[in-house]
Tab-separated table of C-alpha atoms and ligand atoms in Angstrom:
chain	number	residue	atom	x	y	z
A	9	MET	CA	94.228	90.520	94.432
A	10	LEU	CA	91.488	88.525	96.197
A	11	LYS	CA	89.746	85.493	94.761
A	12	ILE	CA	86.971	83.682	96.575
A	13	THR	CA	85.684	80.416	95.212
A	14	ASP	CA	82.557	78.553	96.291
A	15	LEU	CA	82.753	79.755	99.885
A	16	THR	CA	80.279	78.294	102.362
A	17	ALA	CA	80.095	79.290	106.035
A	18	GLY	CA	77.533	79.437	108.799
A	19	TYR	CA	76.666	79.241	112.445
A	20	GLY	CA	75.535	75.747	113.419
A	21	PRO	CA	72.283	75.128	111.587
A	22	VAL	CA	72.307	78.632	109.999
A	23	THR	CA	74.023	78.777	106.606
A	24	ALA	CA	75.137	82.371	106.082
A	25	LEU	CA	77.161	81.946	102.856
A	26	ARG	CA	76.154	79.432	100.181
A	27	GLY	CA	78.815	78.891	97.547
A	28	VAL	CA	79.956	82.512	97.201
A	29	SER	CA	82.483	83.257	94.440
A	30	LEU	CA	83.867	86.703	93.670
A	31	THR	CA	87.074	88.552	92.918
A	32	ALA	CA	88.405	91.922	94.064
A	33	GLU	CA	90.831	93.354	91.532
A	34	GLU	CA	94.063	95.091	92.463
A	35	GLY	CA	93.834	98.875	92.719
A	36	ARG	CA	90.040	98.842	92.661
A	37	ILE	CA	87.159	99.312	95.091
A	38	THR	CA	84.834	96.316	95.085
A	39	ALA	CA	81.563	96.831	96.952
A	40	VAL	CA	79.678	93.951	98.574
A	41	LEU	CA	76.049	94.981	98.891
A	42	GLY	CA	72.847	93.474	100.214
A	43	ALA	CA	70.170	93.798	102.864
A	44	ASN	CA	70.402	92.974	106.562
A	45	GLY	CA	71.356	89.347	107.043
A	46	ALA	CA	72.535	88.852	103.447
A	47	GLY	CA	75.859	87.495	104.735
A	48	LYS	CA	78.138	90.501	104.162
A	49	THR	CA	79.766	90.579	107.595
A	50	THR	CA	80.171	86.798	107.632
A	51	LEU	CA	81.918	87.069	104.272
A	52	LEU	CA	84.444	89.615	105.563
A	53	ARG	CA	85.038	87.671	108.775
A	54	THR	CA	85.586	84.458	106.838
A	55	ILE	CA	88.033	86.149	104.450
A	56	SER	CA	90.046	87.631	107.310
A	57	GLY	CA	90.231	84.396	109.290
A	58	LEU	CA	87.902	85.437	112.124
A	59	HIS	CA	85.288	82.879	111.070
A	60	ARG	CA	85.904	79.388	109.749
A	61	ALA	CA	84.836	78.460	106.230
A	62	GLU	CA	82.983	75.167	105.902
A	63	SER	CA	84.153	74.777	102.322
A	64	GLY	CA	85.576	76.795	99.449
A	65	THR	CA	88.789	78.775	99.106
A	66	VAL	CA	90.119	82.285	99.664
A	67	GLU	CA	93.220	83.343	97.693
A	68	LEU	CA	95.191	86.532	98.294
A	69	ALA	CA	97.622	87.500	95.525
A	70	GLY	CA	97.691	83.888	94.343
A	71	GLN	CA	98.268	82.362	97.784
A	72	THR	CA	95.575	80.195	99.397
A	73	ILE	CA	94.790	81.681	102.810
A	74	THR	CA	91.535	79.902	103.659
A	75	ARG	CA	92.820	78.486	106.960
A	76	VAL	CA	95.210	81.291	107.918
A	77	PRO	CA	94.285	82.709	111.357
A	78	ALA	CA	93.308	86.376	111.636
A	79	ASP	CA	96.453	87.447	113.519
A	80	LYS	CA	98.648	86.359	110.598
A	81	MET	CA	96.725	88.383	107.996
A	82	PRO	CA	98.393	91.814	108.483
A	83	ALA	CA	101.772	90.311	107.618
A	84	LEU	CA	100.230	89.022	104.374
A	85	GLY	CA	98.974	92.507	103.533
A	86	MET	CA	95.356	92.298	104.646
A	87	SER	CA	93.758	94.704	107.135
A	88	HIS	CA	90.167	94.301	108.326
A	89	VAL	CA	88.181	97.236	109.706
A	90	PRO	CA	85.188	95.652	111.448
A	91	GLU	CA	81.839	97.347	111.917
A	92	GLY	CA	81.591	99.502	115.019
A	93	ARG	CA	84.668	101.765	115.045
A	94	GLY	CA	86.673	99.847	117.648
A	95	VAL	CA	89.355	102.099	119.030
A	96	ILE	CA	90.712	102.294	122.568
A	97	THR	CA	88.842	105.323	123.790
A	98	GLU	CA	91.131	106.025	126.784
A	99	LEU	CA	94.183	106.278	124.516
A	100	THR	CA	95.019	109.299	122.403
A	101	ILE	CA	94.735	109.359	118.629
A	102	ASP	CA	98.511	109.085	118.406
A	103	GLU	CA	98.629	106.091	120.743
A	104	ASN	CA	95.862	104.311	118.833
A	105	LEU	CA	97.702	104.797	115.541
A	106	ARG	CA	100.950	103.531	117.043
A	107	LEU	CA	99.151	100.366	118.127
A	108	GLY	CA	97.980	99.893	114.529
A	109	GLY	CA	101.576	100.088	113.335
A	110	LEU	CA	102.963	97.530	115.775
A	111	ALA	CA	102.016	94.667	113.460
A	112	ARG	CA	104.844	95.877	111.210
A	113	GLY	CA	107.423	96.385	113.971
A	114	ARG	CA	108.775	99.714	115.220
A	115	VAL	CA	106.522	102.667	114.351
A	116	LYS	CA	108.275	105.447	112.443
A	117	ALA	CA	107.297	109.114	112.678
A	118	GLU	CA	106.960	109.289	108.887
A	119	GLU	CA	104.345	106.525	108.960
A	120	LEU	CA	102.298	108.501	111.474
A	121	ASN	CA	102.741	111.689	109.462
A	122	ARG	CA	101.492	109.928	106.353
A	123	ILE	CA	98.230	109.036	108.136
A	124	TYR	CA	97.888	112.563	109.535
A	125	SER	CA	98.300	114.016	106.069
A	126	LEU	CA	95.465	111.780	104.857
A	127	PHE	CA	93.202	112.751	107.768
A	128	PRO	CA	93.765	116.416	108.717
A	129	PRO	CA	91.039	116.364	111.435
A	130	LEU	CA	93.118	113.763	113.285
A	131	ASP	CA	96.318	115.752	112.863
A	132	GLU	CA	94.833	118.701	114.708
A	133	ARG	CA	94.003	116.483	117.697
A	134	ARG	CA	96.897	114.028	117.989
A	135	GLY	CA	97.086	114.198	121.770
A	136	VAL	CA	93.408	113.980	122.700
A	137	PRO	CA	91.708	110.788	123.888
A	138	ALA	CA	89.840	108.932	121.146
A	139	ALA	CA	86.729	109.099	123.363
A	140	THR	CA	86.308	112.755	122.392
A	141	LEU	CA	86.080	112.114	118.636
A	142	SER	CA	82.916	112.424	116.564
A	143	GLY	CA	81.605	109.364	114.709
A	144	GLY	CA	83.232	110.482	111.457
A	145	GLU	CA	86.577	111.207	113.106
A	146	ARG	CA	86.472	107.853	114.838
A	147	GLN	CA	85.838	106.141	111.508
A	148	MET	CA	88.867	107.996	110.111
A	149	LEU	CA	90.909	106.780	113.073
A	150	VAL	CA	90.001	103.096	112.577
A	151	ILE	CA	90.815	103.347	108.886
A	152	GLY	CA	94.084	105.126	109.755
A	153	LEU	CA	94.859	102.434	112.290
A	154	ALA	CA	94.348	99.754	109.637
A	155	LEU	CA	96.506	101.687	107.149
A	156	MET	CA	99.378	101.813	109.664
A	157	ALA	CA	99.887	98.117	108.909
A	158	ARG	CA	100.560	99.116	105.255
A	159	PRO	CA	97.984	96.755	103.760
A	160	THR	CA	97.635	95.941	100.087
A	161	LEU	CA	94.024	94.856	100.677
A	162	LEU	CA	91.691	96.719	103.016
A	163	LEU	CA	88.422	95.090	104.141
A	164	LEU	CA	85.882	97.631	105.379
A	165	ASP	CA	82.623	96.690	107.099
A	166	GLU	CA	79.889	99.350	106.876
A	167	PRO	CA	82.059	102.451	107.330
A	168	SER	CA	79.081	104.718	106.577
A	169	LEU	CA	76.886	103.371	109.377
A	170	GLY	CA	75.336	106.203	111.392
A	171	LEU	CA	77.322	108.973	109.683
A	172	ALA	CA	75.913	112.110	108.056
A	173	PRO	CA	75.922	111.961	104.226
A	174	ARG	CA	78.540	114.726	104.046
A	175	ILE	CA	80.947	112.723	106.220
A	176	VAL	CA	80.271	109.528	104.243
A	177	THR	CA	81.205	111.378	101.048
A	178	GLN	CA	84.383	112.687	102.699
A	179	ILE	CA	85.446	109.197	103.813
A	180	PHE	CA	84.657	107.600	100.469
A	181	GLU	CA	86.579	110.314	98.586
A	182	LEU	CA	89.522	109.626	100.796
A	183	LEU	CA	89.340	105.915	100.007
A	184	ARG	CA	89.163	106.718	96.312
A	185	GLY	CA	92.325	108.819	96.665
A	186	LEU	CA	94.184	105.982	98.402
A	187	VAL	CA	93.186	103.555	95.691
A	188	ASN	CA	94.134	105.925	92.879
A	189	ASP	CA	97.380	107.212	94.393
A	190	GLU	CA	98.734	104.130	96.137
A	191	GLY	CA	97.142	101.218	94.303
A	192	LEU	CA	95.382	99.990	97.444
A	193	SER	CA	92.677	97.355	96.855
A	194	VAL	CA	89.461	97.702	98.860
A	195	LEU	CA	86.613	95.313	99.595
A	196	LEU	CA	83.842	97.552	100.898
A	197	VAL	CA	80.811	96.021	102.619
A	198	GLU	CA	77.876	98.424	102.670
A	199	GLN	CA	74.142	98.504	103.214
A	200	ASN	CA	74.260	102.063	101.879
A	201	ALA	CA	74.333	100.822	98.274
A	202	ARG	CA	73.781	104.185	96.621
A	203	SER	CA	76.856	105.782	98.207
A	204	ALA	CA	78.952	102.631	97.851
A	205	LEU	CA	78.212	102.344	94.128
A	206	SER	CA	79.118	105.984	93.626
A	207	VAL	CA	82.677	105.300	94.814
A	208	ALA	CA	83.179	101.642	93.818
A	209	ASP	CA	84.498	100.282	90.522
A	210	HIS	CA	82.731	96.976	90.829
A	211	GLY	CA	79.898	95.532	92.911
A	212	VAL	CA	78.667	92.177	94.113
A	213	VAL	CA	75.156	91.809	95.504
A	214	LEU	CA	74.393	89.156	98.099
A	215	ASN	CA	70.964	87.868	99.036
A	216	LEU	CA	70.451	85.156	101.643
A	217	GLY	CA	74.088	84.157	101.365
A	218	GLN	CA	74.206	83.887	97.583
A	219	VAL	CA	75.583	86.147	94.864
A	220	VAL	CA	72.682	87.506	92.818
A	221	ALA	CA	74.625	90.087	90.777
A	222	ASP	CA	78.280	90.772	89.971
A	223	ASP	CA	79.036	93.641	87.604
A	224	SER	CA	80.556	97.076	87.201
A	225	ALA	CA	79.272	99.640	89.704
A	226	ALA	CA	77.794	101.723	86.884
A	227	THR	CA	75.852	98.750	85.489
A	228	LEU	CA	74.472	97.798	88.907
A	229	ALA	CA	73.461	101.387	89.680
A	230	ALA	CA	71.596	101.607	86.364
A	231	ASP	CA	69.636	98.382	86.918
A	232	ASP	CA	66.243	99.546	88.250
A	233	GLN	CA	64.951	96.050	88.948
A	234	LEU	CA	68.046	95.054	90.917
A	235	ARG	CA	68.059	98.315	92.855
A	236	HIS	CA	64.438	97.922	93.890
A	237	ALA	CA	64.717	94.216	94.701
A	238	TYR	CA	68.006	94.164	96.638
A	239	LEU	CA	69.628	97.563	97.062
A	240	GLY	CA	66.909	99.675	98.649
A	241	PHE	CA	67.180	102.752	96.418
B	304	ATP	P1	74.035	93.037	108.762
B	304	ATP	O1	74.192	94.180	107.849
B	304	ATP	O2	72.758	93.036	109.532
B	304	ATP	O3	75.249	92.778	109.627
B	304	ATP	P2	74.966	90.978	106.994
B	304	ATP	O4	74.630	91.019	105.548
B	304	ATP	O5	76.287	91.433	107.417
B	304	ATP	O6	73.853	91.757	107.798
B	304	ATP	P3	75.525	88.597	108.493
B	304	ATP	O7	75.684	89.371	109.766
B	304	ATP	O8	76.716	88.030	107.859
B	304	ATP	O9	74.735	89.472	107.423
B	304	ATP	O10	74.468	87.440	108.787
B	304	ATP	C1	74.155	86.416	107.832
B	304	ATP	C2	73.244	85.392	108.497
B	304	ATP	O11	73.940	84.737	109.560
B	304	ATP	C3	71.976	85.982	109.101
B	304	ATP	O12	70.938	85.049	108.919
B	304	ATP	C4	72.337	86.114	110.565
B	304	ATP	O13	71.182	86.030	111.365
B	304	ATP	C5	73.245	84.915	110.786
B	304	ATP	N1	74.221	85.170	111.843
B	304	ATP	C6	75.144	86.145	111.862
B	304	ATP	N2	75.912	86.060	112.976
B	304	ATP	C7	75.446	84.979	113.677
B	304	ATP	C8	75.817	84.360	114.913
B	304	ATP	N3	76.834	84.814	115.658
B	304	ATP	N4	75.108	83.272	115.310
B	304	ATP	C9	74.082	82.789	114.552
B	304	ATP	N5	73.693	83.328	113.377
B	304	ATP	C10	74.351	84.406	112.947
């Protein structure tokens, strides 16, 4: 689904990614793990066209998209959920979701109903302003908003940040269901490596902008040395 080859990117004199190569398979959850400053967010932003690669390539379903601007990505099937739960707090849940669907033209009621069936807590509160949502509900809303564009590849940046473990489990189970039932592909950036590896199929560990491990989630989770050195658990 997604193939990244020798990707380098940075900020002036700071090199954030140094020759990163990885793949995210179709219908799988691929976790990108690593400590603060490892380059995870820069990787997602470079994939989705928000940050410019210095060199290397990004391919989506066989098509090179390295220089495609971010606003063209939804039409190619990619949705990016950045860190920080950005929703328009003055608008209702329903209005926020409708905005998410605009990338694909007119929003149909069945599309909204599909999202509400995935996230029952949102269904109960369709008409309330997003400002009133809890952190977990707001995370559901941003994921729902991204799903309204009917992506084939979902990029998620730290969805667990600041959420109670119970809510993290709920959100990850939901992702697992989407992947299993609809064949969605997910690239999941997480500092919370333990939880991410419990839901992911595959994992890639970054350190100082370089890939230091790339293996099945089960193999990474069982590697004591790797866990202690890079994953913090
Ligand atoms: P975090 O979990 O803290 O967001 P991360 O793994 O996502 O960490 P990045 O945010 O991609 O890492 O940062 C990678 C490197 O690039 C770090 O050294 C960081 O200081 C640097 N960096 C990130 N954003 C900028 C920026 N806007 N200007 C300059 N340097 C930056």
